[in-house]
Short mmCIF file of C-alpha atoms in Angstrom, two decimals:
data_model
loop_
_atom_site.label_atom_id
_atom_site.label_comp_id
_atom_site.label_asym_id
_atom_site.label_seq_id
_atom_site.Cartn_x
_atom_site.Cartn_y
_atom_site.Cartn_z
CA MET W 12 -47.24 40.21 89.02
CA THR W 13 -51.03 40.08 88.93
CA LEU W 14 -52.59 43.37 88.05
CA PRO W 15 -55.22 44.67 90.48
CA GLY W 16 -58.80 45.55 89.68
CA LYS W 17 -61.62 44.10 87.63
CA PRO W 18 -60.93 41.87 84.57
CA ARG W 19 -61.67 44.70 82.13
CA GLY W 20 -59.33 47.07 83.96
CA ARG W 21 -56.61 44.44 84.19
CA LEU W 22 -57.01 43.78 80.46
CA ARG W 23 -56.51 47.47 79.63
CA ALA W 24 -53.53 47.71 81.96
CA GLY W 25 -51.99 44.56 80.51
CA LEU W 26 -52.40 45.77 76.93
CA ALA W 27 -50.83 49.09 77.88
CA ARG W 28 -47.66 47.23 78.96
CA LEU W 29 -47.13 45.54 75.59
CA THR W 30 -43.92 46.34 73.75
CA GLY W 31 -43.76 47.81 70.24
CA PRO W 32 -42.85 44.48 68.59
CA GLN W 33 -45.68 42.74 70.46
CA ARG W 34 -48.16 45.36 69.25
CA PHE W 35 -46.93 44.97 65.69
CA LEU W 36 -47.26 41.18 65.83
CA LEU W 37 -50.77 41.45 67.28
CA ALA W 38 -51.70 43.74 64.38
CA GLY W 39 -50.18 41.13 62.07
CA SER W 40 -52.25 38.45 63.82
CA PHE W 41 -55.30 40.31 62.49
CA LEU W 42 -54.03 41.32 59.03
CA ILE W 43 -52.52 37.94 58.06
CA PRO W 44 -55.75 35.92 58.51
CA LEU W 45 -57.72 38.83 57.05
CA GLY W 46 -55.73 38.48 53.82
CA SER W 47 -55.56 34.70 53.91
CA PHE W 48 -59.27 34.17 54.56
CA ALA W 49 -60.19 36.66 51.87
CA VAL W 50 -59.03 33.86 49.53
CA LEU W 51 -58.84 30.44 51.17
CA PRO W 52 -62.55 29.84 52.02
CA PHE W 53 -63.37 30.28 48.33
CA MET W 54 -60.77 27.85 46.98
CA SER W 55 -63.33 25.11 46.37
CA VAL W 56 -65.41 27.55 44.28
CA LEU W 57 -62.35 28.76 42.37
CA LEU W 58 -60.98 25.29 41.64
CA HIS W 59 -64.32 23.71 40.76
CA GLU W 60 -66.39 26.42 39.07
CA ARG W 61 -63.72 28.59 37.48
CA LEU W 62 -60.99 26.05 36.68
CA GLY W 63 -63.23 23.05 36.11
CA MET W 64 -61.63 20.59 38.54
CA GLY W 65 -63.79 17.69 39.69
CA LEU W 66 -65.12 17.75 43.23
CA GLY W 67 -63.13 14.62 44.12
CA ALA W 68 -59.91 16.25 43.01
CA VAL W 69 -60.82 19.47 44.82
CA GLY W 70 -61.38 17.50 48.04
CA VAL W 71 -58.00 15.81 47.77
CA VAL W 72 -56.22 19.11 47.12
CA LEU W 73 -57.86 20.83 50.10
CA ALA W 74 -57.21 17.84 52.39
CA VAL W 75 -53.52 17.76 51.47
CA ALA W 76 -53.20 21.54 51.91
CA SER W 77 -54.80 21.35 55.36
CA LEU W 78 -52.56 18.47 56.40
CA VAL W 79 -49.44 20.37 55.26
CA GLN W 80 -50.55 23.52 57.09
CA PHE W 81 -51.17 21.75 60.40
CA SER W 82 -48.66 18.92 60.51
CA GLY W 83 -45.91 21.13 59.12
CA GLY W 84 -45.93 22.97 62.44
CA VAL W 85 -43.45 20.39 63.81
CA ALA W 86 -41.02 21.21 61.02
CA GLY W 87 -41.72 24.90 61.58
CA GLY W 88 -40.76 24.63 65.24
CA ALA W 89 -37.58 22.73 64.39
CA ILE W 90 -36.59 25.26 61.72
CA ALA W 91 -37.18 28.11 64.18
CA GLY W 92 -34.78 26.34 66.53
CA ARG W 93 -32.08 26.46 63.86
CA LEU W 94 -32.71 29.75 62.03
CA GLY W 95 -34.15 31.80 64.86
CA LEU W 96 -37.67 33.11 65.34
CA ARG W 97 -37.52 36.33 63.31
CA ARG W 98 -35.73 34.75 60.36
CA THR W 99 -38.23 31.86 60.34
CA MET W 100 -41.15 34.30 60.28
CA LEU W 101 -39.52 36.19 57.40
CA LEU W 102 -38.94 32.98 55.43
CA ALA W 103 -42.56 31.94 56.01
CA LEU W 104 -43.92 35.30 54.87
CA VAL W 105 -41.78 35.32 51.75
CA ILE W 106 -43.17 31.87 50.86
CA ARG W 107 -46.76 32.96 51.53
CA THR W 108 -46.35 36.16 49.53
CA ALA W 109 -44.99 34.13 46.61
CA GLY W 110 -47.94 31.76 47.00
CA PHE W 111 -50.54 34.50 46.72
CA ALA W 112 -48.67 35.95 43.73
CA CYS W 113 -48.83 32.52 42.06
CA PHE W 114 -52.62 32.62 42.26
CA LEU W 115 -52.58 35.21 39.44
CA PRO W 116 -51.44 32.69 36.77
CA GLY W 117 -53.47 30.14 38.73
CA LEU W 118 -56.64 31.87 37.58
CA ARG W 119 -56.03 30.25 34.18
CA HIS W 120 -53.99 27.15 35.01
CA PRO W 121 -55.15 24.62 37.64
CA ALA W 122 -51.60 23.36 38.28
CA ALA W 123 -50.46 26.88 39.18
CA ALA W 124 -53.43 27.31 41.54
CA VAL W 125 -52.66 24.04 43.32
CA PHE W 126 -48.97 25.00 43.60
CA ALA W 127 -49.96 28.41 45.00
CA LEU W 128 -52.23 26.82 47.60
CA LEU W 129 -49.44 24.48 48.75
CA LEU W 130 -47.00 27.41 49.04
CA VAL W 131 -49.48 29.30 51.21
CA SER W 132 -49.95 26.22 53.42
CA VAL W 133 -46.19 25.71 53.82
CA GLY W 134 -45.81 29.36 54.81
CA ALA W 135 -48.53 29.05 57.44
CA ALA W 136 -46.88 25.92 58.88
CA LEU W 137 -43.57 27.75 59.26
CA TYR W 138 -44.98 31.04 60.56
CA LEU W 139 -47.33 30.22 63.41
CA PRO W 140 -44.98 28.41 65.86
CA ALA W 141 -42.27 31.07 65.45
CA ASN W 142 -44.82 33.88 65.74
CA LYS W 143 -46.27 32.63 69.04
CA ALA W 144 -42.81 31.95 70.45
CA TYR W 145 -41.64 35.48 69.54
CA LEU W 146 -44.76 37.00 71.11
CA ILE W 147 -44.28 35.35 74.50
CA HIS W 148 -40.47 35.63 74.62
CA ALA W 149 -40.51 39.19 75.95
CA ALA W 150 -43.57 38.54 78.13
CA GLY W 151 -43.31 37.68 81.80
CA GLU W 152 -44.86 34.45 83.04
CA GLU W 153 -47.96 36.28 84.28
CA GLN W 154 -48.33 38.18 80.98
CA ARG W 155 -48.26 35.12 78.71
CA PRO W 156 -51.99 34.29 78.99
CA LEU W 157 -52.94 37.86 78.02
CA VAL W 158 -50.56 37.95 75.04
CA LEU W 159 -51.67 34.56 73.72
CA SER W 160 -55.36 35.34 74.18
CA ALA W 161 -55.00 38.73 72.47
CA SER W 162 -53.23 37.06 69.55
CA SER W 163 -56.00 34.47 69.27
CA SER W 164 -58.69 37.17 69.35
CA ALA W 165 -56.95 39.17 66.63
CA LEU W 166 -56.59 36.02 64.51
CA ASN W 167 -60.27 35.13 64.89
CA ALA W 168 -61.32 38.69 64.02
CA GLY W 169 -59.31 38.45 60.80
CA ILE W 170 -60.80 35.04 60.01
CA ALA W 171 -64.32 36.42 60.50
CA LEU W 172 -63.88 39.60 58.45
CA GLY W 173 -61.77 38.22 55.59
CA PRO W 174 -64.53 36.28 53.78
CA LEU W 175 -67.05 39.10 54.29
CA ALA W 176 -64.69 41.69 52.78
CA ALA W 177 -63.71 39.52 49.81
CA ALA W 178 -67.02 37.86 48.90
CA PRO W 179 -68.09 40.53 46.32
CA PHE W 180 -64.76 40.28 44.47
CA VAL W 181 -63.82 36.58 44.49
CA LEU W 182 -65.39 35.72 41.14
CA SER W 183 -65.98 39.14 39.61
CA ALA W 184 -62.55 40.66 40.28
CA SER W 185 -60.32 37.73 41.22
CA ALA W 186 -57.10 39.19 39.78
CA GLY W 187 -57.52 42.43 41.71
CA LEU W 188 -58.25 40.55 44.93
CA PHE W 189 -55.16 38.34 44.65
CA THR W 190 -53.03 41.37 43.78
CA ALA W 191 -54.27 43.24 46.85
CA VAL W 192 -53.58 40.26 49.12
CA THR W 193 -50.08 39.86 47.65
CA VAL W 194 -49.31 43.54 48.29
CA LEU W 195 -50.64 43.24 51.86
CA PHE W 196 -48.38 40.27 52.59
CA ALA W 197 -45.37 42.00 51.03
CA ALA W 198 -45.92 44.98 53.36
CA ILE W 199 -46.28 42.69 56.39
CA THR W 200 -43.03 40.95 55.38
CA VAL W 201 -41.18 44.28 55.30
CA GLY W 202 -42.53 45.10 58.77
CA HIS W 203 -41.24 41.79 60.14
CA ALA W 204 -37.80 42.54 58.71
CA LEU W 205 -37.68 45.61 60.97
CA LEU W 206 -38.35 43.65 64.18
CA PRO W 207 -35.42 43.52 66.64
CA ALA W 208 -33.19 40.51 66.09
CA GLU W 209 -31.64 40.31 69.53
CA GLY W 210 -33.01 37.86 72.09
CA PRO W 211 -36.05 36.44 70.33
CA ASP W 212 -34.00 35.68 67.20
CA ARG W 213 -32.28 32.90 69.11
CA GLY W 214 -33.85 29.57 68.40
CA ASP W 215 -32.74 27.91 71.62
CA GLU W 216 -34.71 29.95 74.11
CA PRO W 217 -36.20 27.64 76.74
CA GLY W 218 -39.86 27.02 77.24
CA ALA W 219 -41.39 26.30 80.63
CA GLY W 220 -38.16 24.68 81.75
CA ALA W 221 -34.63 24.34 80.44
CA GLU W 222 -34.23 23.03 76.90
CA LEU W 223 -33.39 19.36 76.62
CA PRO W 224 -29.75 18.42 76.02
CA ALA W 225 -28.70 18.31 72.37
CA ARG W 226 -28.48 14.52 72.32
CA ARG W 227 -32.17 14.29 73.23
CA THR W 228 -33.64 17.01 71.05
CA ARG W 229 -35.44 14.74 68.63
CA ALA W 230 -38.63 16.03 67.04
CA PHE W 231 -40.94 14.61 69.73
CA ALA W 232 -38.62 14.64 72.74
CA GLY W 233 -40.27 16.48 75.62
CA LEU W 234 -43.76 16.15 74.11
CA ALA W 235 -46.48 17.28 76.54
CA VAL W 236 -48.64 14.17 76.15
CA LEU W 237 -51.88 15.29 77.79
CA PRO W 238 -52.17 18.70 76.04
CA PHE W 239 -51.22 17.00 72.75
CA ALA W 240 -53.91 14.32 73.15
CA THR W 241 -56.47 16.86 74.30
CA THR W 242 -55.77 19.09 71.31
CA VAL W 243 -56.21 16.14 68.94
CA LEU W 244 -59.59 15.30 70.48
CA SER W 245 -60.67 18.95 70.79
CA LEU W 246 -60.10 19.55 67.08
CA TYR W 247 -61.67 16.20 66.22
CA VAL W 248 -65.03 17.16 67.75
CA PHE W 249 -64.81 20.86 66.88
CA MET W 250 -64.25 20.29 63.15
CA PHE W 251 -67.59 18.47 62.89
CA PHE W 252 -69.13 21.80 63.86
CA GLN W 253 -66.83 23.74 61.53
CA HIS W 254 -67.43 21.55 58.47
CA TYR W 255 -71.12 20.64 58.73
CA LEU W 256 -72.89 23.53 60.45
CA ALA W 257 -73.52 25.31 57.12
CA LEU W 258 -74.88 22.14 55.55
CA TYR W 259 -77.20 21.71 58.53
CA ALA W 260 -78.20 25.32 59.30
CA VAL W 261 -78.82 26.94 55.90
CA PRO W 262 -81.71 24.63 54.82
CA ARG W 263 -83.36 25.10 58.24
CA THR W 264 -82.93 28.89 58.44
CA SER W 265 -81.36 30.97 55.63
CA THR W 266 -77.97 32.08 54.40
CA THR W 267 -78.52 35.47 56.06
CA TYR W 268 -79.28 33.89 59.42
CA TYR W 269 -76.30 31.57 59.08
CA GLY W 270 -74.12 34.63 58.45
CA LEU W 271 -75.55 36.18 61.64
CA VAL W 272 -74.65 33.01 63.58
CA LEU W 273 -71.06 33.14 62.30
CA ALA W 274 -70.76 36.87 63.06
CA SER W 275 -72.10 36.37 66.61
CA TYR W 276 -69.74 33.44 67.13
CA ALA W 277 -66.73 35.49 65.98
CA LEU W 278 -67.72 38.49 68.12
CA VAL W 279 -68.06 36.41 71.29
CA LEU W 280 -64.77 34.64 70.54
CA VAL W 281 -62.87 37.90 69.99
CA VAL W 282 -64.25 39.60 73.11
CA ALA W 283 -64.44 36.69 75.55
CA GLN W 284 -60.96 35.20 75.22
CA PRO W 285 -58.93 38.19 76.50
CA LEU W 286 -61.49 38.92 79.23
CA LEU W 287 -61.48 35.31 80.43
CA SER W 288 -57.78 34.61 79.88
CA GLU W 289 -56.71 35.13 83.50
CA TRP W 290 -59.58 33.02 84.83
CA ILE W 291 -58.88 30.22 82.34
CA ALA W 292 -55.18 30.32 83.18
CA ARG W 293 -55.98 29.76 86.88
CA LEU W 294 -58.35 26.85 86.21
CA PRO W 295 -56.97 23.42 87.13
CA TYR W 296 -56.48 21.50 83.91
CA ALA W 297 -58.90 18.69 84.82
CA ARG W 298 -61.64 21.22 85.56
CA ALA W 299 -60.95 23.03 82.28
CA LEU W 300 -61.40 19.75 80.40
CA TRP W 301 -64.75 19.11 82.07
CA LEU W 302 -65.92 22.66 81.40
CA GLY W 303 -64.66 22.85 77.81
CA PHE W 304 -65.90 19.47 76.62
CA GLY W 305 -69.10 19.93 78.65
CA ALA W 306 -69.84 23.21 76.86
CA MET W 307 -69.19 21.55 73.51
CA ALA W 308 -71.46 18.62 74.42
CA ALA W 309 -74.24 21.01 75.43
CA GLY W 310 -73.80 23.01 72.23
CA MET W 311 -73.82 19.98 69.92
CA ALA W 312 -76.92 18.56 71.65
CA THR W 313 -78.70 21.93 71.33
CA LEU W 314 -77.94 22.03 67.59
CA ALA W 315 -79.90 18.79 67.21
CA VAL W 316 -83.14 20.67 67.95
CA GLY W 317 -82.77 22.27 64.53
CA ASN W 318 -84.58 25.62 64.79
CA GLY W 319 -82.99 29.06 64.54
CA VAL W 320 -82.82 29.76 68.28
CA ALA W 321 -81.27 26.36 68.99
CA ILE W 322 -78.67 26.79 66.25
CA MET W 323 -77.61 30.17 67.65
CA ALA W 324 -77.54 28.93 71.27
CA GLY W 325 -75.68 25.76 70.31
CA ALA W 326 -73.06 27.70 68.36
CA LEU W 327 -72.40 30.01 71.31
CA CYS W 328 -72.00 27.05 73.68
CA VAL W 329 -69.46 25.53 71.28
CA CYS W 330 -67.73 28.93 71.22
CA LEU W 331 -67.32 28.80 75.02
CA GLY W 332 -65.84 25.31 74.73
CA GLU W 333 -63.38 26.54 72.10
CA VAL W 334 -62.31 29.51 74.23
CA VAL W 335 -61.54 27.30 77.22
CA LEU W 336 -60.03 24.22 75.58
CA PHE W 337 -57.84 25.66 72.84
CA PHE W 338 -56.33 28.36 75.04
CA LYS W 339 -55.80 26.13 78.08
CA ASN W 340 -54.18 23.41 75.94
CA ASP W 341 -51.52 25.85 74.70
CA LEU W 342 -50.78 27.12 78.21
CA GLU W 343 -50.51 23.59 79.59
CA ALA W 344 -48.26 22.47 76.74
CA LEU W 345 -45.89 25.35 77.52
CA ALA W 346 -45.94 24.55 81.24
CA ARG W 347 -45.45 20.78 80.88
CA SER W 348 -42.83 20.63 78.13
CA PRO W 349 -39.12 21.48 78.59
CA ARG W 350 -38.79 22.31 74.89
CA ALA W 351 -38.48 25.78 73.35
CA PRO W 352 -41.85 27.51 72.80
CA ALA W 353 -41.60 27.31 68.99
CA VAL W 354 -41.22 23.51 69.23
CA VAL W 355 -44.13 23.26 71.68
CA PHE W 356 -46.41 25.25 69.39
CA GLY W 357 -45.27 23.05 66.50
CA HIS W 358 -46.38 19.98 68.45
CA GLN W 359 -49.74 21.63 69.11
CA ARG W 360 -50.20 22.42 65.42
CA LEU W 361 -49.51 18.79 64.56
CA ALA W 362 -52.09 17.69 67.12
CA ALA W 363 -54.63 20.05 65.55
CA GLY W 364 -53.87 18.60 62.12
CA ILE W 365 -54.37 15.03 63.30
CA GLY W 366 -57.70 15.91 64.90
CA ALA W 367 -58.93 17.82 61.85
CA PHE W 368 -57.86 15.02 59.51
CA ALA W 369 -59.64 12.35 61.58
CA SER W 370 -62.76 14.51 61.76
CA GLY W 371 -62.76 14.91 57.99
CA ILE W 372 -62.54 11.16 57.44
CA VAL W 373 -65.32 10.31 59.91
CA GLY W 374 -67.61 13.32 59.44
CA GLY W 375 -68.79 12.97 55.84
CA GLU W 376 -69.86 9.36 56.16
CA GLY W 377 -71.31 10.01 59.62
CA TYR W 378 -73.45 12.92 58.40
CA ARG W 379 -74.72 10.83 55.45
CA LEU W 380 -75.64 7.92 57.74
CA ALA W 381 -77.44 10.24 60.16
CA GLU W 382 -79.58 11.70 57.38
CA ARG W 383 -80.44 8.21 56.14
CA SER W 384 -81.35 7.11 59.68
CA GLY W 385 -83.99 9.74 60.22
CA GLY W 386 -82.47 13.19 60.35
CA ALA W 387 -79.22 15.13 60.59
CA GLY W 388 -80.06 15.96 64.22
CA LEU W 389 -78.84 12.46 65.10
CA PHE W 390 -75.40 13.47 63.84
CA TRP W 391 -75.15 16.22 66.45
CA VAL W 392 -76.44 13.90 69.18
CA ALA W 393 -73.63 11.45 68.33
CA VAL W 394 -71.04 14.25 68.41
CA ALA W 395 -72.42 15.48 71.76
CA ALA W 396 -72.08 11.98 73.21
CA GLN W 397 -68.43 11.87 72.14
CA CYS W 398 -67.78 15.27 73.74
CA ALA W 399 -69.31 14.07 77.00
CA LEU W 400 -67.15 10.92 77.03
CA LEU W 401 -63.81 12.58 76.27
CA PRO W 402 -63.05 13.86 79.82
CA PHE W 403 -63.44 10.28 81.08
CA LEU W 404 -61.08 8.97 78.39
CA LEU W 405 -58.47 11.63 79.20
CA ARG W 406 -58.70 11.20 82.98
CA PRO W 407 -56.02 8.43 83.20
CA LEU W 408 -53.52 10.79 81.54
CA THR W 409 -53.93 13.50 84.16
CA GLY W 410 -52.18 11.40 86.82
CA PRO W 411 -52.35 12.07 90.55
CA LYS W 412 -52.90 15.60 91.68
CA PRO W 413 -49.56 17.18 92.69
CA PRO W 414 -49.15 18.14 96.38
CA ARG W 415 -50.01 21.70 97.26
CA ARG W 416 -47.09 24.05 97.74
CA PRO W 417 -46.78 25.50 101.26
CA ARG W 418 -48.04 29.03 101.40
CA CYS W 419 -45.42 31.75 101.78
CA ARG W 420 -46.08 34.56 104.20
CA GLY W 421 -42.81 36.38 103.97
CA ARG W 422 -39.95 36.50 106.45
CA ARG W 423 -41.81 34.97 109.36
CA SER W 424 -42.81 31.88 107.37
CA ALA W 425 -39.28 31.46 106.15
CA VAL W 426 -37.90 31.43 109.67
CA THR W 427 -40.60 29.02 110.79
CA ALA W 428 -39.86 26.67 107.90
CA ARG W 429 -36.20 26.56 108.85
CA GLY W 430 -37.03 26.05 112.49
CA ARG W 431 -39.11 22.98 111.70
CA ARG W 432 -36.11 21.25 110.22
CA GLY W 433 -34.30 21.32 113.58
CA ARG W 434 -30.56 21.17 113.97
CA GLY W 435 -30.21 18.16 111.74
CA GLY W 436 -31.69 20.02 108.76
CA ARG W 437 -29.73 20.44 105.56
CA PRO W 438 -27.60 23.58 105.33
CA GLY W 439 -29.52 26.15 103.37
CA GLY W 440 -32.52 23.84 103.22
CA GLY W 441 -35.04 26.41 104.37
CA ARG W 442 -36.44 29.28 102.36
CA ALA W 443 -34.41 32.44 102.07
CA ALA W 444 -35.02 35.06 104.72
CA SER W 445 -36.24 37.42 102.03
CA GLY W 446 -39.47 35.44 101.93
CA THR W 447 -39.32 34.37 98.26
CA CYS W 448 -41.31 31.23 97.63
CA GLY W 449 -39.94 29.84 94.40
CA ARG W 450 -43.53 29.57 93.19
CA THR W 451 -44.46 28.66 89.66
CA PRO W 452 -46.75 31.19 87.95
CA ARG W 453 -50.39 30.76 88.85
CA TRP W 454 -51.39 29.91 85.27
CA ALA W 455 -48.83 27.09 85.14
CA ARG W 456 -50.11 25.30 88.26
CA ARG W 457 -52.12 22.15 87.78
#
């Protein structure tokens, strides 16, 4: 059921209908990245400056950890299908809590720090698919966009605030910081143990359609190809922005201004996604691709100007592209795949990992070549050109537009539909006299 009123009123009404477990998981969606990003953004500083690891070794460690965190989502979805959603989340949180605890001896021993980082990455890979699947299990089809967008906003708020809260303590009071994060994750783990086990603890709950038969449930059976490919390419272009904006912006403005850009980006992301969730859910997928990649292209091209105003405006355009693309890709993957939601989100995490990995390989050399060729602004022009081309490359995958469903106008339309079939029509072929349409949810239409 679509809630009446303006978007802000519908958002408040939708949030008021959330269940207790959903509210707890949304709070966790803020606290978990808050604790994680109090530590993880500073790992290069910890490994290099405090533990004396070479920058090459640090790069390899961080690349492997990122690959495990993203690509492990496929294994996380499969494990959730066997253990159940709640038990998978508990296992993931136990592993992550142990990982943060291992950072305490890791302050003196590089091997322990690397092991701790890998544990944290494994826990993230296991947790996220099961968490999203649990969140939407109790939600109706019309409520799913709101729940997913609220979870994403909470996660981005935690990501934005974590580094700011931890920055004064990372080097001066590292042991206290890691202890506090470990205690936070232990408390979150206890809270997850109290979640209800019935229903969502089953790993075989269907996704958009019925689960595939057992003989076909291989890891990539039922893969939603277009959302998977779009997520790969979305992360590929987005991670250029994520990795190289600081390198580009700080010398041209200041660290304070760069912090303001990041804070503005996070604020817009947190506020805009829930407010726009219903509109994005109704967008046809092809139009969402044009809008999302178009906003990213405009943002990357604006960054090339290089002054403070252009950097802020470009970042906000990229933010709009992220809001549309990342959210719409998840909704489309759920709608197009017959697999359980945890498996679908695992596929999406793998796609994100592939895109981020490819961006990391291409980006460093590309940025160096752009600077040698006359300025780093050329790097952003090249990224903008790729963003503009991607909708054309993805167009063959969209296929023909499906025929429109006949509109349902209740009992009278049902009788008319049956009458058109004539006497030779199939028994029971018309719509029921009650006027039900058998419609798919509006957000799942393409």
